[in-house]
Amino acid sequence: MKLSGIDHIELYVGDARQAAFYYCTAFGFQVHGQGGPETGLKGQRSILLGQGDIRMVLTSPLVADHPAAEFTRKHGDGVAVIALEVDDVETAYEELVRRGAASVSAPAKYAEGDATVATAEVSGFADVTHRLVEREGPRAEFLPGVFRMSEVDTGAGGELLNIDHFAVCVPTRTLSPTVSYYEDVFGFSQIFEEYIEVGEQGMYSKVVQSDSKLVTLTLIEPDTARQRGQIDDFVQWHGGAGVQHVAFTADGITDAVRALAGRGVRFASTPPTYYDTLAERVADLAVPVAELREVGVLVDRDHWGQLLQIFTESMHVRRTLFLEIIERRGALTFGSGNIKALYEAKNRELSGIA
């Protein structure tokens, strides 16, 4: 079984058209396709957005018994499906179920013209599922015969390139079992572990990654022996474990942040004092301190290079899901200093100080 990478993500949202307008206007996505009852998608309206190598489906329920209806009632808008590209859907599905994944939907095929797509779904964490996707023929089609594809301005540039990782908040005492599940069932490896203290708060973090290194989950659990913090808040407001943020890569993060901010994206603030000693903490900065300070980007490093990151504010009423913009200048993992700084930035947003 080979997991090649992320094929797409699907968000369940209250209003797919409103969400699509926001992501296109603010983040530079384009509508690549649409589907609904008229195309064979029963009880739902779905809009496919794209930018760089990112494919994101926004799905709203049209009937009360659609899975998106229960998801949005319980969690609000959020990531419901992380789709994984595989070389053989039937083999991967059978292997994952044999290893302990629960079957969500059996293998099915979609075909039109020269394009054929096979899919199946298995359990991931909490209410997030993994859709297995096998593609043959033209990749311009998403689900042949089910999604009507749109004309796309191929010359239009965008700031975002692909999905770097997902940050997942889990309730206390579920971090280790979740890591074991991805190791035992999906064959992921743990590549990073950290305990973070911020004032009187604390959290545990472990990162698991596929053999291809193209699917990465940063799993975060609150330390309930310490003061309550934002991870506890997420788990409560989201109604259990879920994707706290999706990290999109950018080539030239400072220019990307300026462009996104110019279109209305709000970013979590960074105290000016963060930059006072940055050059001492990170030698040979890839971007001048003055430029980093201007846009609020954080910098850290690992053994391989530098990592530049910034969070958006949450755009949802529950203040749960948000996005991260990241640029890797050689770095392969996650810098400990940035994790703490990003945690503090989110605390400031949620406390209303920022």
Short mmCIF file of N, CA and C in Angstrom, two decimals, residues 91-269:
data_model
loop_
_atom_site.label_atom_id
_atom_site.label_comp_id
_atom_site.label_asym_id
_atom_site.label_seq_id
_atom_site.Cartn_x
_atom_site.Cartn_y
_atom_site.Cartn_z
N THR A 91 -7.02 -2.39 -2.98
CA THR A 91 -5.99 -3.00 -2.14
C THR A 91 -5.75 -2.18 -0.88
N ALA A 92 -5.66 -0.87 -1.04
CA ALA A 92 -5.42 0.00 0.12
C ALA A 92 -6.59 -0.08 1.09
N TYR A 93 -7.80 -0.05 0.58
CA TYR A 93 -9.00 -0.12 1.43
C TYR A 93 -9.01 -1.43 2.23
N GLU A 94 -8.80 -2.53 1.56
CA GLU A 94 -8.81 -3.84 2.25
C GLU A 94 -7.71 -3.93 3.29
N GLU A 95 -6.53 -3.40 2.97
CA GLU A 95 -5.40 -3.46 3.90
C GLU A 95 -5.67 -2.60 5.13
N LEU A 96 -6.19 -1.40 4.93
CA LEU A 96 -6.44 -0.50 6.05
C LEU A 96 -7.53 -1.06 6.97
N VAL A 97 -8.57 -1.62 6.39
CA VAL A 97 -9.63 -2.23 7.20
C VAL A 97 -9.07 -3.43 7.96
N ARG A 98 -8.23 -4.21 7.32
CA ARG A 98 -7.62 -5.37 7.99
C ARG A 98 -6.77 -4.93 9.17
N ARG A 99 -6.11 -3.78 9.03
CA ARG A 99 -5.24 -3.28 10.10
C ARG A 99 -6.01 -2.60 11.23
N GLY A 100 -7.31 -2.36 11.04
CA GLY A 100 -8.08 -1.80 12.14
C GLY A 100 -8.87 -0.55 11.84
N ALA A 101 -8.78 -0.01 10.62
CA ALA A 101 -9.60 1.15 10.26
C ALA A 101 -11.04 0.70 10.06
N ALA A 102 -11.99 1.56 10.40
CA ALA A 102 -13.39 1.26 10.16
C ALA A 102 -13.77 1.67 8.74
N SER A 103 -14.53 0.85 8.07
CA SER A 103 -15.00 1.19 6.73
C SER A 103 -16.08 2.26 6.82
N VAL A 104 -15.93 3.32 6.03
CA VAL A 104 -16.95 4.37 5.94
C VAL A 104 -17.73 4.23 4.64
N SER A 105 -17.04 3.98 3.54
CA SER A 105 -17.71 3.68 2.27
C SER A 105 -16.83 2.76 1.45
N ALA A 106 -17.45 1.78 0.82
CA ALA A 106 -16.73 0.78 0.02
C ALA A 106 -16.23 1.40 -1.29
N PRO A 107 -15.28 0.74 -1.95
CA PRO A 107 -14.76 1.28 -3.21
C PRO A 107 -15.85 1.52 -4.25
N ALA A 108 -15.71 2.66 -4.95
CA ALA A 108 -16.64 3.04 -6.01
C ALA A 108 -15.84 3.69 -7.13
N LYS A 109 -16.35 3.61 -8.36
CA LYS A 109 -15.66 4.19 -9.51
C LYS A 109 -16.51 5.26 -10.19
N TYR A 110 -15.83 6.28 -10.68
CA TYR A 110 -16.45 7.36 -11.44
C TYR A 110 -15.69 7.47 -12.76
N ALA A 111 -16.41 7.49 -13.87
CA ALA A 111 -15.73 7.52 -15.16
C ALA A 111 -16.50 8.37 -16.15
N GLU A 112 -15.74 9.04 -17.00
CA GLU A 112 -16.30 9.82 -18.10
C GLU A 112 -15.17 10.09 -19.08
N GLY A 113 -15.38 9.71 -20.33
CA GLY A 113 -14.32 9.89 -21.31
C GLY A 113 -13.09 9.07 -20.94
N ASP A 114 -11.94 9.71 -20.94
CA ASP A 114 -10.69 9.02 -20.63
C ASP A 114 -10.34 9.06 -19.15
N ALA A 115 -11.18 9.72 -18.35
CA ALA A 115 -10.86 9.89 -16.93
C ALA A 115 -11.63 8.88 -16.08
N THR A 116 -10.90 8.22 -15.18
CA THR A 116 -11.50 7.29 -14.23
C THR A 116 -10.94 7.58 -12.85
N VAL A 117 -11.82 7.66 -11.86
CA VAL A 117 -11.41 7.90 -10.48
C VAL A 117 -12.10 6.87 -9.60
N ALA A 118 -11.31 6.18 -8.78
CA ALA A 118 -11.85 5.24 -7.81
C ALA A 118 -11.66 5.82 -6.42
N THR A 119 -12.67 5.64 -5.56
CA THR A 119 -12.59 6.16 -4.20
C THR A 119 -13.11 5.12 -3.21
N ALA A 120 -12.70 5.28 -1.96
CA ALA A 120 -13.24 4.54 -0.83
C ALA A 120 -12.93 5.38 0.39
N GLU A 121 -13.61 5.11 1.51
CA GLU A 121 -13.39 5.91 2.71
C GLU A 121 -13.23 5.03 3.93
N VAL A 122 -12.28 5.42 4.80
CA VAL A 122 -12.06 4.73 6.07
C VAL A 122 -11.93 5.77 7.18
N SER A 123 -12.01 5.29 8.39
CA SER A 123 -11.98 6.19 9.54
C SER A 123 -10.59 6.78 9.74
N GLY A 124 -10.58 8.05 10.18
CA GLY A 124 -9.35 8.71 10.58
C GLY A 124 -9.38 8.93 12.07
N PHE A 125 -9.42 10.19 12.50
CA PHE A 125 -9.54 10.52 13.91
C PHE A 125 -10.88 11.21 14.14
N ALA A 126 -11.53 10.91 15.27
CA ALA A 126 -12.81 11.52 15.61
C ALA A 126 -13.77 11.42 14.42
N ASP A 127 -14.34 12.55 13.98
CA ASP A 127 -15.30 12.54 12.87
C ASP A 127 -14.66 12.87 11.53
N VAL A 128 -13.35 12.87 11.47
CA VAL A 128 -12.63 13.11 10.21
C VAL A 128 -12.33 11.78 9.55
N THR A 129 -12.68 11.66 8.28
CA THR A 129 -12.44 10.42 7.55
C THR A 129 -11.33 10.63 6.52
N HIS A 130 -10.79 9.51 6.04
CA HIS A 130 -9.80 9.54 4.97
C HIS A 130 -10.41 8.91 3.73
N ARG A 131 -10.45 9.70 2.67
CA ARG A 131 -10.93 9.22 1.38
C ARG A 131 -9.72 8.76 0.58
N LEU A 132 -9.74 7.54 0.12
CA LEU A 132 -8.67 7.00 -0.71
C LEU A 132 -9.03 7.28 -2.17
N VAL A 133 -8.07 7.79 -2.93
CA VAL A 133 -8.35 8.22 -4.30
C VAL A 133 -7.31 7.63 -5.25
N GLU A 134 -7.79 6.98 -6.29
CA GLU A 134 -6.93 6.45 -7.35
C GLU A 134 -7.37 7.09 -8.67
N ARG A 135 -6.43 7.74 -9.37
CA ARG A 135 -6.77 8.47 -10.58
C ARG A 135 -6.11 7.85 -11.81
N GLU A 136 -6.88 7.79 -12.90
CA GLU A 136 -6.36 7.38 -14.20
C GLU A 136 -6.87 8.36 -15.25
N GLY A 137 -6.01 8.73 -16.18
CA GLY A 137 -6.42 9.64 -17.24
C GLY A 137 -6.23 11.09 -16.86
N PRO A 138 -6.92 12.02 -17.56
CA PRO A 138 -6.73 13.46 -17.34
C PRO A 138 -7.02 13.87 -15.91
N ARG A 139 -6.06 14.55 -15.30
CA ARG A 139 -6.22 14.96 -13.91
C ARG A 139 -7.03 16.25 -13.77
N ALA A 140 -7.40 16.84 -14.90
CA ALA A 140 -8.24 18.03 -14.83
C ALA A 140 -9.62 17.69 -14.29
N GLU A 141 -10.06 16.44 -14.48
CA GLU A 141 -11.33 16.00 -13.92
C GLU A 141 -11.15 15.70 -12.44
N PHE A 142 -12.20 15.99 -11.64
CA PHE A 142 -12.13 15.70 -10.21
C PHE A 142 -12.85 14.40 -9.89
N LEU A 143 -14.17 14.40 -10.03
CA LEU A 143 -14.94 13.15 -9.98
C LEU A 143 -15.75 13.09 -11.27
N PRO A 144 -15.25 12.39 -12.27
CA PRO A 144 -15.89 12.37 -13.60
C PRO A 144 -17.36 11.96 -13.51
N GLY A 145 -18.20 12.75 -14.19
CA GLY A 145 -19.61 12.44 -14.21
C GLY A 145 -20.39 12.94 -13.01
N VAL A 146 -19.70 13.44 -11.99
CA VAL A 146 -20.36 13.89 -10.77
C VAL A 146 -20.11 15.38 -10.53
N PHE A 147 -18.90 15.84 -10.84
CA PHE A 147 -18.58 17.26 -10.74
C PHE A 147 -18.52 17.85 -12.14
N ARG A 148 -19.17 18.98 -12.34
CA ARG A 148 -19.04 19.71 -13.59
C ARG A 148 -17.88 20.69 -13.44
N MET A 149 -16.88 20.52 -14.26
CA MET A 149 -15.68 21.34 -14.15
C MET A 149 -15.90 22.70 -14.81
N SER A 150 -15.22 23.71 -14.26
CA SER A 150 -15.34 25.08 -14.76
C SER A 150 -14.10 25.47 -15.54
N GLU A 151 -14.26 26.48 -16.39
CA GLU A 151 -13.10 27.04 -17.05
C GLU A 151 -12.30 27.84 -16.02
N VAL A 152 -10.98 27.60 -15.99
CA VAL A 152 -10.12 28.23 -14.99
C VAL A 152 -9.10 29.10 -15.70
N ASP A 153 -8.84 30.25 -15.14
CA ASP A 153 -7.82 31.15 -15.68
C ASP A 153 -6.45 30.60 -15.27
N THR A 154 -5.85 29.83 -16.18
CA THR A 154 -4.57 29.19 -15.85
C THR A 154 -3.44 30.18 -15.71
N GLY A 155 -3.63 31.40 -16.19
CA GLY A 155 -2.58 32.41 -16.06
C GLY A 155 -2.63 33.18 -14.76
N ALA A 156 -3.73 32.98 -14.00
CA ALA A 156 -3.87 33.71 -12.73
C ALA A 156 -2.94 33.11 -11.69
N GLY A 157 -2.12 33.95 -11.09
CA GLY A 157 -1.20 33.46 -10.07
C GLY A 157 -1.87 33.40 -8.72
N GLY A 158 -1.26 32.69 -7.81
CA GLY A 158 -1.76 32.59 -6.45
C GLY A 158 -0.59 32.52 -5.50
N GLU A 159 -0.83 32.84 -4.25
CA GLU A 159 0.25 32.84 -3.26
C GLU A 159 0.48 31.45 -2.65
N LEU A 160 -0.51 30.57 -2.68
CA LEU A 160 -0.45 29.31 -1.96
C LEU A 160 -0.13 28.16 -2.92
N LEU A 161 0.73 27.25 -2.47
CA LEU A 161 1.24 26.20 -3.36
C LEU A 161 0.68 24.82 -3.06
N ASN A 162 0.77 24.37 -1.82
CA ASN A 162 0.28 23.04 -1.46
C ASN A 162 0.02 22.96 0.04
N ILE A 163 -0.41 21.81 0.50
CA ILE A 163 -0.70 21.61 1.92
C ILE A 163 0.55 21.05 2.60
N ASP A 164 1.03 21.76 3.61
CA ASP A 164 2.22 21.32 4.33
C ASP A 164 1.88 20.34 5.44
N HIS A 165 0.89 20.68 6.26
CA HIS A 165 0.50 19.79 7.35
C HIS A 165 -0.85 20.20 7.90
N PHE A 166 -1.40 19.33 8.76
CA PHE A 166 -2.62 19.62 9.50
C PHE A 166 -2.28 19.62 10.99
N ALA A 167 -2.78 20.60 11.72
CA ALA A 167 -2.66 20.59 13.17
C ALA A 167 -3.98 20.09 13.74
N VAL A 168 -3.91 19.07 14.57
CA VAL A 168 -5.10 18.40 15.08
C VAL A 168 -5.09 18.47 16.60
N CYS A 169 -6.14 19.02 17.18
CA CYS A 169 -6.29 19.06 18.64
C CYS A 169 -7.10 17.85 19.07
N VAL A 170 -6.62 17.16 20.10
CA VAL A 170 -7.31 15.98 20.62
C VAL A 170 -7.53 16.13 22.12
N PRO A 171 -8.56 15.50 22.67
CA PRO A 171 -8.80 15.58 24.11
C PRO A 171 -7.69 14.90 24.90
N THR A 172 -7.63 15.23 26.18
CA THR A 172 -6.61 14.65 27.03
C THR A 172 -6.69 13.12 27.05
N ARG A 173 -5.54 12.51 27.15
CA ARG A 173 -5.35 11.06 27.19
C ARG A 173 -5.66 10.36 25.87
N THR A 174 -5.77 11.11 24.77
CA THR A 174 -6.01 10.47 23.47
C THR A 174 -4.86 10.68 22.49
N LEU A 175 -3.83 11.42 22.89
CA LEU A 175 -2.71 11.70 21.98
C LEU A 175 -1.99 10.41 21.60
N SER A 176 -1.54 9.65 22.59
CA SER A 176 -0.78 8.43 22.30
C SER A 176 -1.59 7.41 21.52
N PRO A 177 -2.86 7.16 21.88
CA PRO A 177 -3.65 6.22 21.06
C PRO A 177 -3.82 6.68 19.61
N THR A 178 -3.93 8.00 19.39
CA THR A 178 -4.08 8.51 18.03
C THR A 178 -2.79 8.30 17.25
N VAL A 179 -1.64 8.58 17.88
CA VAL A 179 -0.35 8.32 17.23
C VAL A 179 -0.22 6.84 16.88
N SER A 180 -0.55 5.97 17.82
CA SER A 180 -0.45 4.52 17.58
C SER A 180 -1.35 4.09 16.44
N TYR A 181 -2.54 4.68 16.35
CA TYR A 181 -3.47 4.33 15.27
C TYR A 181 -2.85 4.63 13.91
N TYR A 182 -2.23 5.81 13.77
CA TYR A 182 -1.64 6.16 12.48
C TYR A 182 -0.38 5.35 12.19
N GLU A 183 0.33 4.97 13.22
CA GLU A 183 1.50 4.11 13.01
C GLU A 183 1.09 2.70 12.61
N ASP A 184 0.13 2.13 13.33
CA ASP A 184 -0.25 0.74 13.13
C ASP A 184 -1.12 0.54 11.89
N VAL A 185 -2.01 1.48 11.61
CA VAL A 185 -2.96 1.31 10.51
C VAL A 185 -2.43 1.89 9.20
N PHE A 186 -1.93 3.12 9.25
CA PHE A 186 -1.51 3.81 8.03
C PHE A 186 -0.01 3.73 7.76
N GLY A 187 0.75 3.17 8.71
CA GLY A 187 2.19 3.04 8.51
C GLY A 187 2.95 4.34 8.64
N PHE A 188 2.36 5.34 9.33
CA PHE A 188 3.06 6.61 9.56
C PHE A 188 4.18 6.40 10.58
N SER A 189 5.10 7.36 10.62
CA SER A 189 6.18 7.36 11.60
C SER A 189 6.10 8.64 12.43
N GLN A 190 6.41 8.54 13.71
CA GLN A 190 6.50 9.73 14.54
C GLN A 190 7.84 10.40 14.28
N ILE A 191 7.81 11.69 13.90
CA ILE A 191 9.05 12.38 13.53
C ILE A 191 9.42 13.51 14.48
N PHE A 192 8.52 13.83 15.44
CA PHE A 192 8.78 14.98 16.31
C PHE A 192 7.94 14.85 17.57
N GLU A 193 8.48 15.30 18.69
CA GLU A 193 7.74 15.29 19.95
C GLU A 193 8.18 16.48 20.78
N GLU A 194 7.22 17.13 21.44
CA GLU A 194 7.56 18.35 22.18
C GLU A 194 6.54 18.56 23.29
N TYR A 195 7.03 19.08 24.44
CA TYR A 195 6.13 19.58 25.48
C TYR A 195 6.34 21.09 25.53
N ILE A 196 5.26 21.83 25.42
CA ILE A 196 5.33 23.29 25.36
C ILE A 196 4.70 23.89 26.60
N GLU A 197 5.41 24.80 27.23
CA GLU A 197 4.89 25.56 28.36
C GLU A 197 4.74 27.02 27.94
N VAL A 198 3.56 27.58 28.21
CA VAL A 198 3.32 29.00 27.97
C VAL A 198 2.67 29.54 29.23
N GLY A 199 3.45 30.21 30.06
CA GLY A 199 2.93 30.68 31.34
C GLY A 199 2.53 29.50 32.19
N GLU A 200 1.26 29.50 32.60
CA GLU A 200 0.75 28.41 33.43
C GLU A 200 0.08 27.31 32.60
N GLN A 201 0.15 27.44 31.28
CA GLN A 201 -0.47 26.45 30.41
C GLN A 201 0.58 25.49 29.86
N GLY A 202 0.11 24.33 29.43
CA GLY A 202 1.02 23.35 28.85
C GLY A 202 0.31 22.47 27.84
N MET A 203 1.07 21.95 26.88
CA MET A 203 0.48 21.03 25.91
C MET A 203 1.55 20.05 25.44
N TYR A 204 1.08 18.88 25.03
CA TYR A 204 1.94 17.86 24.44
C TYR A 204 1.72 17.84 22.94
N SER A 205 2.78 17.67 22.17
CA SER A 205 2.65 17.63 20.72
C SER A 205 3.50 16.50 20.15
N LYS A 206 2.91 15.74 19.24
CA LYS A 206 3.64 14.71 18.50
C LYS A 206 3.26 14.84 17.02
N VAL A 207 4.23 14.63 16.15
CA VAL A 207 4.01 14.75 14.71
C VAL A 207 4.19 13.39 14.06
N VAL A 208 3.18 12.97 13.28
CA VAL A 208 3.27 11.72 12.53
C VAL A 208 3.25 12.05 11.04
N GLN A 209 3.96 11.22 10.27
CA GLN A 209 4.13 11.52 8.85
C GLN A 209 4.16 10.23 8.04
N SER A 210 3.59 10.30 6.83
CA SER A 210 3.60 9.14 5.93
C SER A 210 5.00 8.88 5.40
N ASP A 211 5.20 7.67 4.87
CA ASP A 211 6.51 7.33 4.30
C ASP A 211 6.89 8.26 3.16
N SER A 212 5.90 8.76 2.42
CA SER A 212 6.17 9.67 1.31
C SER A 212 6.59 11.06 1.79
N LYS A 213 6.37 11.32 3.11
CA LYS A 213 6.64 12.62 3.74
C LYS A 213 5.72 13.72 3.23
N LEU A 214 4.65 13.35 2.54
CA LEU A 214 3.74 14.33 1.97
C LEU A 214 2.43 14.45 2.74
N VAL A 215 2.25 13.62 3.76
CA VAL A 215 1.07 13.71 4.63
C VAL A 215 1.57 13.81 6.06
N THR A 216 1.31 14.95 6.70
CA THR A 216 1.84 15.21 8.04
C THR A 216 0.73 15.70 8.95
N LEU A 217 0.61 15.08 10.12
CA LEU A 217 -0.35 15.48 11.13
C LEU A 217 0.40 15.90 12.39
N THR A 218 0.20 17.13 12.83
CA THR A 218 0.71 17.60 14.10
C THR A 218 -0.40 17.44 15.12
N LEU A 219 -0.23 16.51 16.05
CA LEU A 219 -1.26 16.18 17.02
C LEU A 219 -0.96 16.86 18.34
N ILE A 220 -1.96 17.52 18.91
CA ILE A 220 -1.76 18.36 20.09
C ILE A 220 -2.79 17.98 21.16
N GLU A 221 -2.30 17.77 22.38
CA GLU A 221 -3.16 17.43 23.51
C GLU A 221 -2.91 18.39 24.66
N PRO A 222 -3.94 18.90 25.33
CA PRO A 222 -3.72 19.82 26.45
C PRO A 222 -3.23 19.08 27.68
N ASP A 223 -2.42 19.75 28.47
CA ASP A 223 -2.00 19.23 29.77
C ASP A 223 -3.03 19.74 30.78
N THR A 224 -3.95 18.89 31.19
CA THR A 224 -5.04 19.31 32.06
C THR A 224 -4.59 19.50 33.50
N ALA A 225 -3.33 19.14 33.81
CA ALA A 225 -2.81 19.43 35.14
C ALA A 225 -2.41 20.89 35.28
N ARG A 226 -2.33 21.58 34.15
CA ARG A 226 -1.97 23.00 34.14
C ARG A 226 -3.22 23.85 33.92
N GLN A 227 -3.03 25.15 33.83
CA GLN A 227 -4.14 26.07 33.61
C GLN A 227 -4.78 25.80 32.25
N ARG A 228 -6.10 25.95 32.20
CA ARG A 228 -6.84 25.74 30.95
C ARG A 228 -6.34 26.71 29.88
N GLY A 229 -6.23 26.22 28.61
CA GLY A 229 -5.73 27.07 27.54
C GLY A 229 -6.51 26.88 26.26
N GLN A 230 -5.91 27.35 25.15
CA GLN A 230 -6.62 27.38 23.87
C GLN A 230 -6.92 26.00 23.32
N ILE A 231 -6.09 25.00 23.63
CA ILE A 231 -6.37 23.64 23.13
C ILE A 231 -7.62 23.10 23.80
N ASP A 232 -7.75 23.34 25.11
CA ASP A 232 -8.98 22.96 25.81
C ASP A 232 -10.19 23.66 25.19
N ASP A 233 -10.02 24.96 24.88
CA ASP A 233 -11.11 25.72 24.29
C ASP A 233 -11.51 25.15 22.93
N PHE A 234 -10.52 24.81 22.11
CA PHE A 234 -10.83 24.25 20.79
C PHE A 234 -11.64 22.97 20.94
N VAL A 235 -11.17 22.06 21.80
CA VAL A 235 -11.86 20.77 21.96
C VAL A 235 -13.30 21.00 22.42
N GLN A 236 -13.52 21.98 23.30
CA GLN A 236 -14.87 22.26 23.78
C GLN A 236 -15.71 22.91 22.68
N TRP A 237 -15.20 23.96 22.04
CA TRP A 237 -15.97 24.69 21.05
C TRP A 237 -16.21 23.86 19.78
N HIS A 238 -15.23 23.02 19.44
CA HIS A 238 -15.37 22.17 18.25
C HIS A 238 -16.24 20.95 18.54
N GLY A 239 -16.36 20.59 19.79
CA GLY A 239 -17.13 19.40 20.13
C GLY A 239 -16.33 18.14 19.96
N GLY A 240 -15.07 18.16 20.40
CA GLY A 240 -14.21 17.00 20.29
C GLY A 240 -12.99 17.27 19.42
N ALA A 241 -12.24 16.21 19.14
CA ALA A 241 -11.03 16.34 18.33
C ALA A 241 -11.36 16.84 16.93
N GLY A 242 -10.40 17.56 16.35
CA GLY A 242 -10.60 18.04 14.99
C GLY A 242 -9.40 18.79 14.48
N VAL A 243 -9.45 19.20 13.21
CA VAL A 243 -8.38 19.97 12.59
C VAL A 243 -8.48 21.40 13.07
N GLN A 244 -7.46 21.84 13.82
CA GLN A 244 -7.41 23.22 14.29
C GLN A 244 -6.97 24.17 13.19
N HIS A 245 -5.95 23.75 12.43
CA HIS A 245 -5.57 24.58 11.28
C HIS A 245 -4.94 23.74 10.18
N VAL A 246 -5.05 24.26 8.98
CA VAL A 246 -4.41 23.69 7.79
C VAL A 246 -3.28 24.64 7.42
N ALA A 247 -2.08 24.09 7.20
CA ALA A 247 -0.92 24.90 6.83
C ALA A 247 -0.69 24.81 5.33
N PHE A 248 -0.72 25.97 4.66
CA PHE A 248 -0.46 26.06 3.23
C PHE A 248 0.94 26.64 3.02
N THR A 249 1.70 26.08 2.10
CA THR A 249 3.03 26.59 1.81
C THR A 249 2.94 27.76 0.84
N ALA A 250 3.92 28.66 0.96
CA ALA A 250 4.05 29.81 0.06
C ALA A 250 5.51 29.95 -0.31
N ASP A 251 5.75 30.42 -1.51
CA ASP A 251 7.11 30.69 -1.96
C ASP A 251 7.31 32.20 -1.91
N GLY A 252 7.99 32.67 -0.85
CA GLY A 252 8.09 34.10 -0.62
C GLY A 252 7.00 34.53 0.33
N ILE A 253 7.12 34.13 1.60
CA ILE A 253 6.03 34.28 2.55
C ILE A 253 5.70 35.74 2.84
N THR A 254 6.69 36.61 2.86
CA THR A 254 6.39 38.01 3.19
C THR A 254 5.55 38.66 2.10
N ASP A 255 5.86 38.39 0.84
CA ASP A 255 5.03 38.91 -0.25
C ASP A 255 3.63 38.31 -0.20
N ALA A 256 3.55 37.00 0.14
CA ALA A 256 2.25 36.35 0.22
C ALA A 256 1.40 36.96 1.32
N VAL A 257 2.00 37.23 2.47
CA VAL A 257 1.25 37.82 3.58
C VAL A 257 0.76 39.22 3.21
N ARG A 258 1.59 40.00 2.54
CA ARG A 258 1.15 41.33 2.12
C ARG A 258 -0.05 41.23 1.17
N ALA A 259 0.02 40.30 0.22
CA ALA A 259 -1.06 40.16 -0.75
C ALA A 259 -2.35 39.71 -0.06
N LEU A 260 -2.25 38.73 0.84
CA LEU A 260 -3.43 38.22 1.53
C LEU A 260 -4.03 39.29 2.44
N ALA A 261 -3.17 39.99 3.16
CA ALA A 261 -3.65 41.07 4.03
C ALA A 261 -4.34 42.15 3.22
N GLY A 262 -3.82 42.43 2.03
CA GLY A 262 -4.43 43.44 1.17
C GLY A 262 -5.81 43.04 0.70
N ARG A 263 -6.11 41.74 0.72
CA ARG A 263 -7.44 41.26 0.33
C ARG A 263 -8.34 41.00 1.54
N GLY A 264 -7.86 41.41 2.72
CA GLY A 264 -8.72 41.34 3.89
C GLY A 264 -8.43 40.24 4.87
N VAL A 265 -7.43 39.40 4.63
CA VAL A 265 -7.10 38.34 5.58
C VAL A 265 -6.47 38.96 6.83
N ARG A 266 -6.96 38.56 7.99
CA ARG A 266 -6.43 39.05 9.26
C ARG A 266 -5.50 37.99 9.86
N PHE A 267 -4.33 38.44 10.30
CA PHE A 267 -3.35 37.53 10.87
C PHE A 267 -3.20 37.76 12.37
N ALA A 268 -2.86 36.68 13.09
CA ALA A 268 -2.59 36.79 14.52
C ALA A 268 -1.37 37.68 14.72
N SER A 269 -1.41 38.53 15.73
CA SER A 269 -0.35 39.52 15.94
C SER A 269 0.86 38.91 16.64
#
